[in-house]
Short mmCIF file of C-alpha atoms and ligand atoms in Angstrom, two decimals:
data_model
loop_
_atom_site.label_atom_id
_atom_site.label_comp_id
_atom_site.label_asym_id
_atom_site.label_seq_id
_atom_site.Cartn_x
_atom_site.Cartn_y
_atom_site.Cartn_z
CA UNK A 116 3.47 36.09 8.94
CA UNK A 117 7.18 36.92 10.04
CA UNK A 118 6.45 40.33 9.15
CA UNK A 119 3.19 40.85 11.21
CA UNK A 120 4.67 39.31 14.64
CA UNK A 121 7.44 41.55 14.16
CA UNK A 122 4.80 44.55 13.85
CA UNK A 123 2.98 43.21 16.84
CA UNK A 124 6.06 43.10 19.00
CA UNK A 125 7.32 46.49 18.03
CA UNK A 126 3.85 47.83 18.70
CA UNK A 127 3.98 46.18 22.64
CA UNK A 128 7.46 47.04 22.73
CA UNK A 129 6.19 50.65 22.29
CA UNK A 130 3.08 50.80 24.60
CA UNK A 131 5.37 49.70 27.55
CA UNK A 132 7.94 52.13 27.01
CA UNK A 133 5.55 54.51 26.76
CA UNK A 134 3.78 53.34 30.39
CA UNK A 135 7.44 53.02 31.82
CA UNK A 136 7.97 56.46 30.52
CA UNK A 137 4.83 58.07 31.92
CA UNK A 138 5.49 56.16 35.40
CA UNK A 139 8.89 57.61 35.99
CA UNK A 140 7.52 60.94 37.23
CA UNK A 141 5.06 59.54 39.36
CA UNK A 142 7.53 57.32 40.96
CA UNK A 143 10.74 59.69 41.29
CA UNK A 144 7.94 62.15 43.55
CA UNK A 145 6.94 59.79 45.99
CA UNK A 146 10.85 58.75 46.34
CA UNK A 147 11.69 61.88 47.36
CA UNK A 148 9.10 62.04 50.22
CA UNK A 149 10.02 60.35 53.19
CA UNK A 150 9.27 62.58 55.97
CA UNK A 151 10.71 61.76 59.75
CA UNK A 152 7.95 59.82 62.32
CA UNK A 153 7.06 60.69 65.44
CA UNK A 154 8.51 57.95 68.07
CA UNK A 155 6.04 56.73 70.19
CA UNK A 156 6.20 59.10 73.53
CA UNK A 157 5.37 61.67 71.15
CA UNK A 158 2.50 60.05 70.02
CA UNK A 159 1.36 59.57 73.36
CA UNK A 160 1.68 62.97 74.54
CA UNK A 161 -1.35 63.36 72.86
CA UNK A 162 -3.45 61.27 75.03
CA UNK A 163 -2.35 63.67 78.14
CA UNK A 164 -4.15 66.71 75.77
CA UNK A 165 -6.45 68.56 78.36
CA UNK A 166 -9.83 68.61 76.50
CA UNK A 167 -8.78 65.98 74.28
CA UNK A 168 -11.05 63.97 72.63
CA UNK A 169 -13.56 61.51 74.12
CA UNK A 170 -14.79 59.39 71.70
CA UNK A 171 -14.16 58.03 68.02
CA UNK A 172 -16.76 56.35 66.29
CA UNK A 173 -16.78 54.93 62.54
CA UNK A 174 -19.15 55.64 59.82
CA UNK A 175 -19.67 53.04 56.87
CA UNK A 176 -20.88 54.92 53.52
CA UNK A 177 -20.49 51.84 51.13
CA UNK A 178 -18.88 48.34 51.26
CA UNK A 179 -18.23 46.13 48.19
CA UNK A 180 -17.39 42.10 48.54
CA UNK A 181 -14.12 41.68 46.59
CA UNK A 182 -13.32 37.96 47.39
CA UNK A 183 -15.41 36.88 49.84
CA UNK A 184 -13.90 40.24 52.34
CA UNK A 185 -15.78 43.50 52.91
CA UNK A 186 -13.77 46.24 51.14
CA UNK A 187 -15.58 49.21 53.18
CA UNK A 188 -15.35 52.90 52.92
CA UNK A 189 -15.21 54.45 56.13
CA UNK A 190 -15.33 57.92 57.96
CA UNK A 191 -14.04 58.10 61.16
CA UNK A 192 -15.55 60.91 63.54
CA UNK A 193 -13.87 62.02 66.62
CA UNK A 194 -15.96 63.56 69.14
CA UNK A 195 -14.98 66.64 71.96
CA UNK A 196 -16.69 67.26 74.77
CA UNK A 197 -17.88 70.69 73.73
CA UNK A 198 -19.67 69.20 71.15
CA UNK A 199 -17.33 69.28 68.22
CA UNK A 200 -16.63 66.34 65.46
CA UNK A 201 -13.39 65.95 63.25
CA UNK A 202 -14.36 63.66 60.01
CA UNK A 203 -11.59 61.40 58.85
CA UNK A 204 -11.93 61.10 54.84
CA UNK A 205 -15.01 61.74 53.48
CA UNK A 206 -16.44 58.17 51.59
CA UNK A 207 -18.16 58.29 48.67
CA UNK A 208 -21.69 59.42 47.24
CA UNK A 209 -23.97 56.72 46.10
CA UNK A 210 -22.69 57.14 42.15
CA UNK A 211 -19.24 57.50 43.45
CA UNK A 212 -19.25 53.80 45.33
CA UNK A 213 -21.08 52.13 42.36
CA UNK A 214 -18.38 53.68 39.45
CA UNK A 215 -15.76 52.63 42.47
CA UNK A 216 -17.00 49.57 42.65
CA UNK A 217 -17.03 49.06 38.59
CA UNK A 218 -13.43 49.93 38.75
CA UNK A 219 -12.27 47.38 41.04
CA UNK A 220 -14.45 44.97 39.62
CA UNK A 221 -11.95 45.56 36.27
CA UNK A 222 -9.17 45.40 38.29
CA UNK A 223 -9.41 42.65 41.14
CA UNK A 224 -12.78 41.14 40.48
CA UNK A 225 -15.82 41.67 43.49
CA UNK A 226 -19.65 42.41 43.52
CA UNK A 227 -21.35 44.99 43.14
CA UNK A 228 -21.56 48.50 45.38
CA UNK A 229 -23.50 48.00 48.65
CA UNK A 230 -24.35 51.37 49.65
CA UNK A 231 -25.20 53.15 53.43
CA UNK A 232 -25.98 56.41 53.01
CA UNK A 233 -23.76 59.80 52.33
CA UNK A 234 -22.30 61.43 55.66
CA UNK A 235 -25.33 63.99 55.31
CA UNK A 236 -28.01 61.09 55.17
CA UNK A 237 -26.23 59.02 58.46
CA UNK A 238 -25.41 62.31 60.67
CA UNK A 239 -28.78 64.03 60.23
CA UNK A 240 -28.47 67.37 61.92
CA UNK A 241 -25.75 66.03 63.71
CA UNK A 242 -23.56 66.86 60.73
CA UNK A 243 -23.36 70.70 61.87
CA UNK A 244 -21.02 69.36 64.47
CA UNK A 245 -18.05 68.24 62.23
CA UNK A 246 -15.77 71.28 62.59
CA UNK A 247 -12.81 69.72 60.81
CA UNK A 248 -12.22 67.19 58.49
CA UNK A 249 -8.92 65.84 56.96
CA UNK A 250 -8.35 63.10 54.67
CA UNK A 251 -5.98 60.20 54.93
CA UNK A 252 -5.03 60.85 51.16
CA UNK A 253 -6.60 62.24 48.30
CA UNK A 254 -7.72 59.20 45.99
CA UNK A 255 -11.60 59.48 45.08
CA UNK A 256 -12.90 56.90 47.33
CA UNK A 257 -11.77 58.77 50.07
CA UNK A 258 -12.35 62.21 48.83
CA UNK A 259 -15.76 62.26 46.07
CA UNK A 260 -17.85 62.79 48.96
CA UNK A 261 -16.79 66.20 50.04
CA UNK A 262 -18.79 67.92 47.34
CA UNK A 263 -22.64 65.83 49.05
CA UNK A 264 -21.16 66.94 52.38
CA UNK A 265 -20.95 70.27 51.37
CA UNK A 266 -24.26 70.50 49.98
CA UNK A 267 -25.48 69.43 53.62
CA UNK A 268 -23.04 71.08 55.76
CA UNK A 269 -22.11 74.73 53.66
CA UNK A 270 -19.90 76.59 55.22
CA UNK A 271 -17.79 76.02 58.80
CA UNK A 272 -15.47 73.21 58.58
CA UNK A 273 -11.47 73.58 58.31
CA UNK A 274 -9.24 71.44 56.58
CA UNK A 275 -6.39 69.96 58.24
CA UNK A 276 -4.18 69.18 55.13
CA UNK A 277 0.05 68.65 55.06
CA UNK A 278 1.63 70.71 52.62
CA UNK A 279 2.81 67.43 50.76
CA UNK A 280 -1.18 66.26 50.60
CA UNK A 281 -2.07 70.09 49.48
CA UNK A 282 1.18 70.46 47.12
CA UNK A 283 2.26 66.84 45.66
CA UNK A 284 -0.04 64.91 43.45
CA UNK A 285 -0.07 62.41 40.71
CA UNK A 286 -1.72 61.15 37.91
CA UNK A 287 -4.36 59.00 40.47
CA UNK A 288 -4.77 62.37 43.11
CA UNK A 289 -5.52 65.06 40.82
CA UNK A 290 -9.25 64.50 41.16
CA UNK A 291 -9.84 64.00 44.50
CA UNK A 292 -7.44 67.02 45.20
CA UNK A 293 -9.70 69.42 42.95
CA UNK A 294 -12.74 68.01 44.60
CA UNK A 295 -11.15 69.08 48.17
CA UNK A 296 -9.35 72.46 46.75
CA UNK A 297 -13.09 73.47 45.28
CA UNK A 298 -15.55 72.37 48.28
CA UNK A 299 -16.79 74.18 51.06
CA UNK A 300 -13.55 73.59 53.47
CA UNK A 301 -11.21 76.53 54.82
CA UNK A 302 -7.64 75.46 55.65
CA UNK A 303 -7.05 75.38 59.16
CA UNK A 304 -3.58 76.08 60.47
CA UNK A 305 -1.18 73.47 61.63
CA UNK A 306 1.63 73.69 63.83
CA UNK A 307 4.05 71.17 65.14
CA UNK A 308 7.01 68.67 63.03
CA UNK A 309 6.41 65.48 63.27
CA UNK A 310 3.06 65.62 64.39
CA UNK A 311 0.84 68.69 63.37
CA UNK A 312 -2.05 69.70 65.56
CA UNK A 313 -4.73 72.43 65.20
CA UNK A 314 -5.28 74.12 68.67
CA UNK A 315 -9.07 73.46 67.78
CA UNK A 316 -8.36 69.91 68.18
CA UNK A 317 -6.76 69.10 70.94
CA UNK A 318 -5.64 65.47 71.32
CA UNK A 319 -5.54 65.17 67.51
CA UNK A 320 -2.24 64.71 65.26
CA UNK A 321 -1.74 64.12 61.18
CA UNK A 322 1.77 62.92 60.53
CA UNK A 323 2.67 63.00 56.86
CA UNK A 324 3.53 59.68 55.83
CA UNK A 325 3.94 59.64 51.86
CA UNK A 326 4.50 55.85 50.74
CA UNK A 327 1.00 54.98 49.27
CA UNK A 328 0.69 58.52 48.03
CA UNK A 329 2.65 61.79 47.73
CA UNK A 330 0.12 63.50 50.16
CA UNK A 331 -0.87 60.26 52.73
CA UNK A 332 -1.09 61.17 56.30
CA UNK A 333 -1.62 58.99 59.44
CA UNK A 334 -4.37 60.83 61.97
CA UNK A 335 -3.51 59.74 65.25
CA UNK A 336 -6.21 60.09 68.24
CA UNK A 337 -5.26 60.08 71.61
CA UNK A 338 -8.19 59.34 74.18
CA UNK A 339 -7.22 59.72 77.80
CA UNK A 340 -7.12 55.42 77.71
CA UNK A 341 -6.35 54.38 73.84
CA UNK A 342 -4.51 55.82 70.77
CA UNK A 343 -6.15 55.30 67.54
CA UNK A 344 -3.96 55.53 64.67
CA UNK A 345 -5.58 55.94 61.42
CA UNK A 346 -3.06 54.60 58.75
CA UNK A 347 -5.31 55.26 55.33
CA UNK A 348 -4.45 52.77 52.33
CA UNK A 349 -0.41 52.03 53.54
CA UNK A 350 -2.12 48.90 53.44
CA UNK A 351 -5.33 47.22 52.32
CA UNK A 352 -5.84 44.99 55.03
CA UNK A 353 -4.79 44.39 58.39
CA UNK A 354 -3.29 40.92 57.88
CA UNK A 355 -0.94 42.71 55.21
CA UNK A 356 0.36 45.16 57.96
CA UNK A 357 1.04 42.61 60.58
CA UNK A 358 2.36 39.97 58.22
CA UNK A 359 4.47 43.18 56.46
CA UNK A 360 3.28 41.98 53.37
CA UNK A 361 3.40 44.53 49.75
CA UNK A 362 0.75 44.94 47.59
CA UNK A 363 2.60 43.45 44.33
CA UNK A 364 4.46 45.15 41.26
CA UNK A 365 1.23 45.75 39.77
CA UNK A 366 -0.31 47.68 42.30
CA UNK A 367 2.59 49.21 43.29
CA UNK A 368 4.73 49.97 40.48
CA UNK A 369 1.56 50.64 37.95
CA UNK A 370 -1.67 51.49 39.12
CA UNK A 371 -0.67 53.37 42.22
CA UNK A 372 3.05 54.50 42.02
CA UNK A 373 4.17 53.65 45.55
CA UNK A 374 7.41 54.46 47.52
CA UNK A 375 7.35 50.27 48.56
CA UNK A 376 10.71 50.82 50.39
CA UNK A 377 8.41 53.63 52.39
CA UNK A 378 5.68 51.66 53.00
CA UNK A 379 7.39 48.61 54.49
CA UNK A 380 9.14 50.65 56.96
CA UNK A 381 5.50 52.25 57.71
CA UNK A 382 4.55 48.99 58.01
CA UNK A 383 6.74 47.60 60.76
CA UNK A 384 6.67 51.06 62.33
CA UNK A 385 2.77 50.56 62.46
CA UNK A 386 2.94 47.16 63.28
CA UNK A 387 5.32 48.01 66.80
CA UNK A 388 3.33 50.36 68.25
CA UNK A 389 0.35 48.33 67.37
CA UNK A 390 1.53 45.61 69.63
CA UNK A 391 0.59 47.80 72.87
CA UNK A 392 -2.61 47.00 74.16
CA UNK A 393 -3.70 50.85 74.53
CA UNK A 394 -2.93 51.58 70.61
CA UNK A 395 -5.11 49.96 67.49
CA UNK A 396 -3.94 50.67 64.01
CA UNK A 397 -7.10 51.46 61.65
CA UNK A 398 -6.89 50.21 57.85
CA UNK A 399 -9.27 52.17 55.70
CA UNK A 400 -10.69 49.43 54.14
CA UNK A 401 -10.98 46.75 56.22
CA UNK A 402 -13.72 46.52 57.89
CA UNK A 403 -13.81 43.12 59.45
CA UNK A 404 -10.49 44.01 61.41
CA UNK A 405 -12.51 47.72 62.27
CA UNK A 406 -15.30 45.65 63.74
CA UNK A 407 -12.73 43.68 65.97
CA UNK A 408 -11.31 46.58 67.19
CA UNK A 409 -14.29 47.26 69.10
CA UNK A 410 -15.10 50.52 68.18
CA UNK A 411 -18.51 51.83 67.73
CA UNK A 412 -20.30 52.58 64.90
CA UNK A 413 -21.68 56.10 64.81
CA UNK A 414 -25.62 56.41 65.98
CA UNK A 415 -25.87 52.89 68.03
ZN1 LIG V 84 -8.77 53.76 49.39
#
Protein backbone atom coordinates (compact mmCIF):
# COMPACT_ATOMS: atom_id res chain seq x y z
CA UNK A 1 0.00 0.00 0.00
CA UNK A 2 3.17 2.13 1.07
CA UNK A 3 4.46 1.44 -2.22
CA UNK A 4 1.43 2.58 -4.37
CA UNK A 5 0.93 6.11 -2.46
CA UNK A 6 4.45 6.62 -3.02
CA UNK A 7 3.81 5.92 -6.92
CA UNK A 8 0.80 8.16 -6.78
CA UNK A 9 2.69 11.05 -5.27
CA UNK A 10 5.64 10.81 -7.55
CA UNK A 11 3.23 10.65 -10.45
CA UNK A 12 1.42 14.28 -9.13
CA UNK A 13 4.70 15.40 -8.17
CA UNK A 14 5.52 15.00 -11.91
CA UNK A 15 2.36 16.40 -13.68
CA UNK A 16 2.89 19.72 -11.73
CA UNK A 17 6.34 20.15 -12.56
CA UNK A 18 5.59 19.51 -15.79
CA UNK A 19 2.52 22.39 -15.81
CA UNK A 20 4.99 24.71 -13.79
CA UNK A 21 7.47 23.96 -16.46
CA UNK A 22 5.25 24.62 -19.47
CA UNK A 23 3.89 27.94 -17.65
CA UNK A 24 7.23 29.56 -17.26
CA UNK A 25 7.35 30.72 -20.88
CA UNK A 26 4.04 31.96 -20.98
CA UNK A 27 4.55 33.93 -17.90
CA UNK A 28 8.27 35.35 -18.38
CA UNK A 29 6.50 37.01 -22.01
CA UNK A 30 3.84 38.84 -20.57
CA UNK A 31 6.46 40.12 -17.75
CA UNK A 32 8.38 41.65 -20.10
CA UNK A 33 5.51 43.70 -21.64
CA UNK A 34 4.61 46.62 -19.87
CA UNK A 35 4.28 49.31 -22.30
CA UNK A 36 4.00 53.23 -21.05
CA UNK A 37 0.04 54.76 -20.84
CA UNK A 38 -1.16 57.59 -22.18
CA UNK A 39 -2.03 60.22 -19.20
CA UNK A 40 -5.28 61.46 -19.46
CA UNK A 41 -4.94 64.94 -21.59
CA UNK A 42 -3.71 62.71 -24.12
CA UNK A 43 -6.54 60.68 -24.08
CA UNK A 44 -8.67 63.53 -24.38
CA UNK A 45 -7.09 65.09 -27.23
CA UNK A 46 -8.93 62.70 -28.98
CA UNK A 47 -12.29 64.00 -28.30
CA UNK A 48 -11.11 67.52 -29.99
CA UNK A 49 -10.45 65.08 -33.41
CA UNK A 50 -12.19 67.13 -36.27
CA UNK A 51 -14.44 64.45 -37.89
CA UNK A 52 -14.21 62.34 -34.99
CA UNK A 53 -16.59 59.94 -34.29
CA UNK A 54 -20.29 60.44 -33.46
CA UNK A 55 -21.64 57.58 -32.12
CA UNK A 56 -20.73 54.08 -30.45
CA UNK A 57 -23.21 51.55 -30.19
CA UNK A 58 -22.85 47.80 -28.80
CA UNK A 59 -23.69 44.64 -30.46
CA UNK A 60 -24.54 41.41 -28.33
CA UNK A 61 -23.69 38.07 -30.40
CA UNK A 62 -24.17 35.57 -27.43
CA UNK A 63 -24.58 35.76 -23.59
CA UNK A 64 -24.23 32.78 -21.21
CA UNK A 65 -25.59 32.93 -17.32
CA UNK A 66 -22.54 31.89 -15.25
CA UNK A 67 -23.91 32.49 -11.66
CA UNK A 68 -26.86 34.17 -11.86
CA UNK A 69 -24.69 37.31 -14.15
CA UNK A 70 -24.83 37.69 -17.94
CA UNK A 71 -21.33 36.82 -19.24
CA UNK A 72 -21.97 38.58 -22.81
CA UNK A 73 -19.92 38.78 -25.90
CA UNK A 74 -19.96 42.04 -27.32
CA UNK A 75 -18.90 44.12 -30.48
CA UNK A 76 -18.66 47.55 -30.14
CA UNK A 77 -19.22 49.71 -33.44
CA UNK A 78 -18.17 53.22 -33.71
CA UNK A 79 -19.86 55.24 -36.19
CA UNK A 80 -18.36 58.51 -38.52
CA UNK A 81 -20.27 60.81 -40.03
CA UNK A 82 -19.30 59.84 -43.55
CA UNK A 83 -20.77 56.73 -43.01
CA UNK A 84 -17.97 54.56 -41.79
CA UNK A 85 -18.03 51.81 -38.77
CA UNK A 86 -14.90 50.54 -36.73
CA UNK A 87 -15.90 46.93 -35.07
CA UNK A 88 -14.38 46.34 -31.69
CA UNK A 89 -13.66 42.37 -31.41
CA UNK A 90 -15.51 40.31 -33.43
CA UNK A 91 -17.88 37.74 -30.95
CA UNK A 92 -18.42 34.50 -31.77
CA UNK A 93 -20.39 32.30 -34.42
CA UNK A 94 -23.26 30.31 -33.15
CA UNK A 95 -20.88 26.92 -32.70
CA UNK A 96 -18.21 29.13 -31.37
CA UNK A 97 -20.55 30.55 -28.25
CA UNK A 98 -22.03 27.04 -27.56
CA UNK A 99 -18.22 25.14 -27.44
CA UNK A 100 -17.42 28.63 -25.38
CA UNK A 101 -19.97 28.15 -23.34
CA UNK A 102 -19.10 24.21 -22.73
CA UNK A 103 -15.74 25.42 -21.72
CA UNK A 104 -16.67 27.66 -19.03
CA UNK A 105 -19.24 25.46 -17.95
CA UNK A 106 -15.93 23.00 -17.07
CA UNK A 107 -14.28 25.66 -15.65
CA UNK A 108 -16.63 28.04 -13.52
CA UNK A 109 -19.95 26.35 -13.84
CA UNK A 110 -23.07 28.46 -15.94
CA UNK A 111 -25.88 27.54 -18.47
CA UNK A 112 -25.94 26.99 -21.53
CA UNK A 113 -25.05 29.43 -24.78
CA UNK A 114 -27.82 31.99 -25.46
CA UNK A 115 -27.17 33.06 -28.85
CA UNK A 116 -28.09 36.64 -30.98
CA UNK A 117 -27.04 36.36 -34.19
CA UNK A 118 -23.36 36.65 -36.00
CA UNK A 119 -22.31 40.40 -36.86
CA UNK A 120 -23.48 39.52 -40.55
CA UNK A 121 -27.06 38.36 -39.35
CA UNK A 122 -27.53 41.78 -36.82
CA UNK A 123 -25.88 44.45 -39.38
CA UNK A 124 -27.71 43.30 -42.52
CA UNK A 125 -26.32 45.34 -45.35
CA UNK A 126 -25.22 47.65 -42.92
CA UNK A 127 -22.16 45.47 -42.43
CA UNK A 128 -20.46 47.01 -45.72
CA UNK A 129 -19.91 49.99 -43.52
CA UNK A 130 -17.36 48.53 -40.98
CA UNK A 131 -14.10 49.81 -42.50
CA UNK A 132 -11.91 48.74 -39.61
CA UNK A 133 -11.98 46.41 -37.02
CA UNK A 134 -9.48 45.70 -34.14
CA UNK A 135 -9.68 43.38 -31.38
CA UNK A 136 -9.20 43.97 -27.70
CA UNK A 137 -7.02 40.68 -27.63
CA UNK A 138 -6.84 37.65 -29.48
CA UNK A 139 -8.58 34.84 -27.28
CA UNK A 140 -11.40 32.95 -29.40
CA UNK A 141 -14.36 34.49 -27.90
CA UNK A 142 -13.30 37.61 -29.09
CA UNK A 143 -11.76 36.62 -32.31
CA UNK A 144 -13.77 33.06 -33.91
CA UNK A 145 -16.07 35.32 -35.53
CA UNK A 146 -13.84 36.99 -38.03
CA UNK A 147 -13.89 34.04 -40.38
CA UNK A 148 -18.58 34.43 -40.55
CA UNK A 149 -17.76 38.13 -40.93
CA UNK A 150 -15.69 37.56 -43.67
CA UNK A 151 -17.92 35.36 -45.44
CA UNK A 152 -20.48 38.41 -45.28
CA UNK A 153 -18.27 41.28 -45.61
CA UNK A 154 -15.13 39.90 -48.22
CA UNK A 155 -12.86 42.18 -48.82
CA UNK A 156 -12.40 46.12 -47.45
CA UNK A 157 -11.79 46.24 -43.85
CA UNK A 158 -8.21 47.09 -42.19
CA UNK A 159 -6.92 45.82 -39.15
CA UNK A 160 -5.75 48.02 -36.53
CA UNK A 161 -3.42 45.56 -34.63
CA UNK A 162 -0.16 46.58 -32.08
CA UNK A 163 2.84 44.88 -32.97
CA UNK A 164 2.76 43.07 -29.46
CA UNK A 165 -1.06 41.73 -30.40
CA UNK A 166 0.38 40.81 -34.12
CA UNK A 167 3.92 39.46 -32.73
CA UNK A 168 3.47 37.99 -28.98
CA UNK A 169 1.27 35.05 -28.34
CA UNK A 170 0.80 32.16 -26.05
CA UNK A 171 -0.38 28.91 -25.65
CA UNK A 172 -4.33 30.44 -25.20
CA UNK A 173 -3.79 33.20 -28.46
CA UNK A 174 -2.45 31.08 -31.05
CA UNK A 175 -5.91 30.34 -32.42
CA UNK A 176 -7.59 33.32 -32.43
CA UNK A 177 -4.33 34.95 -33.91
CA UNK A 178 -4.40 32.43 -37.00
CA UNK A 179 -8.07 33.06 -37.35
CA UNK A 180 -7.25 37.01 -37.65
CA UNK A 181 -3.72 36.48 -39.65
CA UNK A 182 -5.91 34.17 -42.30
CA UNK A 183 -9.33 36.27 -42.69
CA UNK A 184 -10.27 38.79 -45.00
CA UNK A 185 -8.56 41.90 -43.00
CA UNK A 186 -5.58 44.12 -44.46
CA UNK A 187 -3.38 45.77 -41.81
CA UNK A 188 -3.93 49.28 -41.61
CA UNK A 189 -1.10 51.54 -40.57
CA UNK A 190 -0.69 53.03 -37.17
CA UNK A 191 1.11 55.92 -36.08
CA UNK A 192 1.52 57.56 -32.75
CA UNK A 193 3.35 56.08 -29.02
CA UNK A 194 1.24 55.83 -26.56
CA UNK A 195 -1.78 56.01 -28.39
CA UNK A 196 -1.84 54.75 -32.10
CA UNK A 197 -4.37 56.18 -34.50
CA UNK A 198 -5.15 55.39 -38.18
CA UNK A 199 -5.78 58.73 -40.08
CA UNK A 200 -8.98 56.80 -41.33
CA UNK A 201 -10.23 57.01 -37.92
CA UNK A 202 -10.08 60.00 -36.55
CA UNK A 203 -11.02 60.30 -32.86
CA UNK A 204 -10.00 56.65 -32.38
CA UNK A 205 -6.85 55.32 -30.24
CA UNK A 206 -5.57 51.50 -29.30
CA UNK A 207 -3.06 51.69 -26.50
CA UNK A 208 -1.23 48.43 -25.96
CA UNK A 209 -1.84 47.33 -22.61
CA UNK A 210 -0.39 43.64 -22.18
CA UNK A 211 -1.45 42.33 -18.57
CA UNK A 212 -4.35 39.89 -19.46
CA UNK A 213 -2.53 38.98 -22.64
CA UNK A 214 0.76 39.56 -24.50
CA UNK A 215 -1.20 41.38 -27.35
CA UNK A 216 -4.31 43.24 -25.14
CA UNK A 217 -5.07 46.70 -26.20
CA UNK A 218 -7.46 49.33 -24.71
CA UNK A 219 -9.56 51.20 -27.77
CA UNK A 220 -10.31 54.47 -26.56
CA UNK A 221 -13.22 56.64 -28.33
CA UNK A 222 -13.40 60.12 -28.00
CA UNK A 223 -16.91 61.72 -28.93
CA UNK A 224 -16.96 65.48 -28.95
CA UNK A 225 -18.93 64.99 -25.15
CA UNK A 226 -17.70 61.38 -23.70
CA UNK A 227 -14.61 59.08 -23.90
CA UNK A 228 -15.30 55.49 -24.11
CA UNK A 229 -12.56 53.37 -23.09
CA UNK A 230 -12.77 49.86 -24.10
CA UNK A 231 -10.59 47.84 -21.57
CA UNK A 232 -11.15 44.02 -23.10
CA UNK A 233 -10.79 41.13 -20.38
CA UNK A 234 -8.16 43.30 -17.80
CA UNK A 235 -11.06 42.42 -15.91
CA UNK A 236 -14.21 40.31 -15.99
CA UNK A 237 -16.48 42.54 -14.43
CA UNK A 238 -16.86 45.98 -13.54
CA UNK A 239 -17.15 45.54 -9.77
CA UNK A 240 -13.58 43.80 -10.04
CA UNK A 241 -12.10 47.04 -11.65
CA UNK A 242 -13.53 49.47 -9.22
CA UNK A 243 -13.03 47.29 -6.17
CA UNK A 244 -9.23 46.51 -7.83
CA UNK A 245 -9.93 43.10 -7.24
CA UNK A 246 -7.56 39.92 -9.23
CA UNK A 247 -8.94 37.19 -10.79
CA UNK A 248 -7.21 34.40 -8.43
CA UNK A 249 -3.97 32.15 -8.86
CA UNK A 250 -5.92 29.91 -10.90
CA UNK A 251 -6.98 32.12 -13.45
CA UNK A 252 -4.13 34.00 -13.40
CA UNK A 253 -1.18 31.96 -12.87
CA UNK A 254 -2.77 28.76 -14.91
CA UNK A 255 -5.36 29.09 -17.28
CA UNK A 256 -4.50 32.53 -18.57
CA UNK A 257 -0.82 33.45 -17.71
CA UNK A 258 -1.31 37.04 -16.58
CA UNK A 259 1.20 39.89 -15.77
CA UNK A 260 -1.17 40.43 -12.21
CA UNK A 261 1.35 43.15 -11.11
CA UNK A 262 0.24 44.73 -14.79
CA UNK A 263 -3.14 44.39 -14.45
CA UNK A 264 -3.64 45.96 -11.02
CA UNK A 265 -1.89 49.00 -12.05
CA UNK A 266 -4.34 48.91 -15.26
CA UNK A 267 -6.80 48.60 -12.91
CA UNK A 268 -6.44 51.68 -10.75
CA UNK A 269 -5.27 53.52 -13.86
CA UNK A 270 -8.77 52.55 -15.36
CA UNK A 271 -10.51 53.03 -12.36
CA UNK A 272 -9.13 57.13 -12.08
CA UNK A 273 -10.05 58.22 -15.17
CA UNK A 274 -13.25 56.37 -14.84
CA UNK A 275 -14.23 58.58 -12.00
CA UNK A 276 -14.87 61.65 -14.51
CA UNK A 277 -18.28 61.94 -15.46
CA UNK A 278 -17.42 62.39 -19.35
CA UNK A 279 -15.30 58.92 -19.43
CA UNK A 280 -17.01 55.18 -18.95
CA UNK A 281 -14.71 52.24 -18.83
CA UNK A 282 -16.27 49.21 -20.97
CA UNK A 283 -15.62 45.50 -19.61
CA UNK A 284 -16.03 43.00 -22.39
CA UNK A 285 -18.09 40.84 -20.63
CA UNK A 286 -20.22 42.48 -18.54
CA UNK A 287 -23.07 43.32 -19.78
CA UNK A 288 -25.23 44.44 -16.93
CA UNK A 289 -22.62 47.30 -16.16
CA UNK A 290 -22.74 47.97 -20.42
CA UNK A 291 -26.47 48.41 -20.06
CA UNK A 292 -25.93 51.04 -17.18
CA UNK A 293 -23.69 52.88 -19.06
CA UNK A 294 -26.37 53.98 -21.21
CA UNK A 295 -25.20 53.22 -24.40
CA UNK A 296 -27.26 52.00 -27.20
CA UNK A 297 -27.57 48.88 -28.61
CA UNK A 298 -26.98 48.79 -32.34
CA UNK A 299 -30.42 48.88 -34.60
CA UNK A 300 -32.92 50.41 -31.76
ZN1 LIG B 1 -13.05 37.25 -23.23
Amino acid sequence: MRIFIRIILGIVSLAVLALGIFLVPPHLQTQGIEPDLPNEQALRDLMAEEDGPIAVRYVLSASQDVRGRQLAHTTFLVEWANGNLFAIDAGMDENGAAEFADLMRGISGGGDAQFFGTLGKQLGPELQRVKGIGFTHLHIDHTQGITAFCADRGTGTDLLQSNDQRDEHNFNTVEGAELVAKSCLSRGALGGREILTNDAFPGLGLIPLGGHTPGSTLFAVGLKDHLWLFSGDTTNTKTDLVNNRGKGFLYSGVFVPENTGRTEDLRLWLTGLDTNADVDVVVSHDLEALLATGMPKFGE
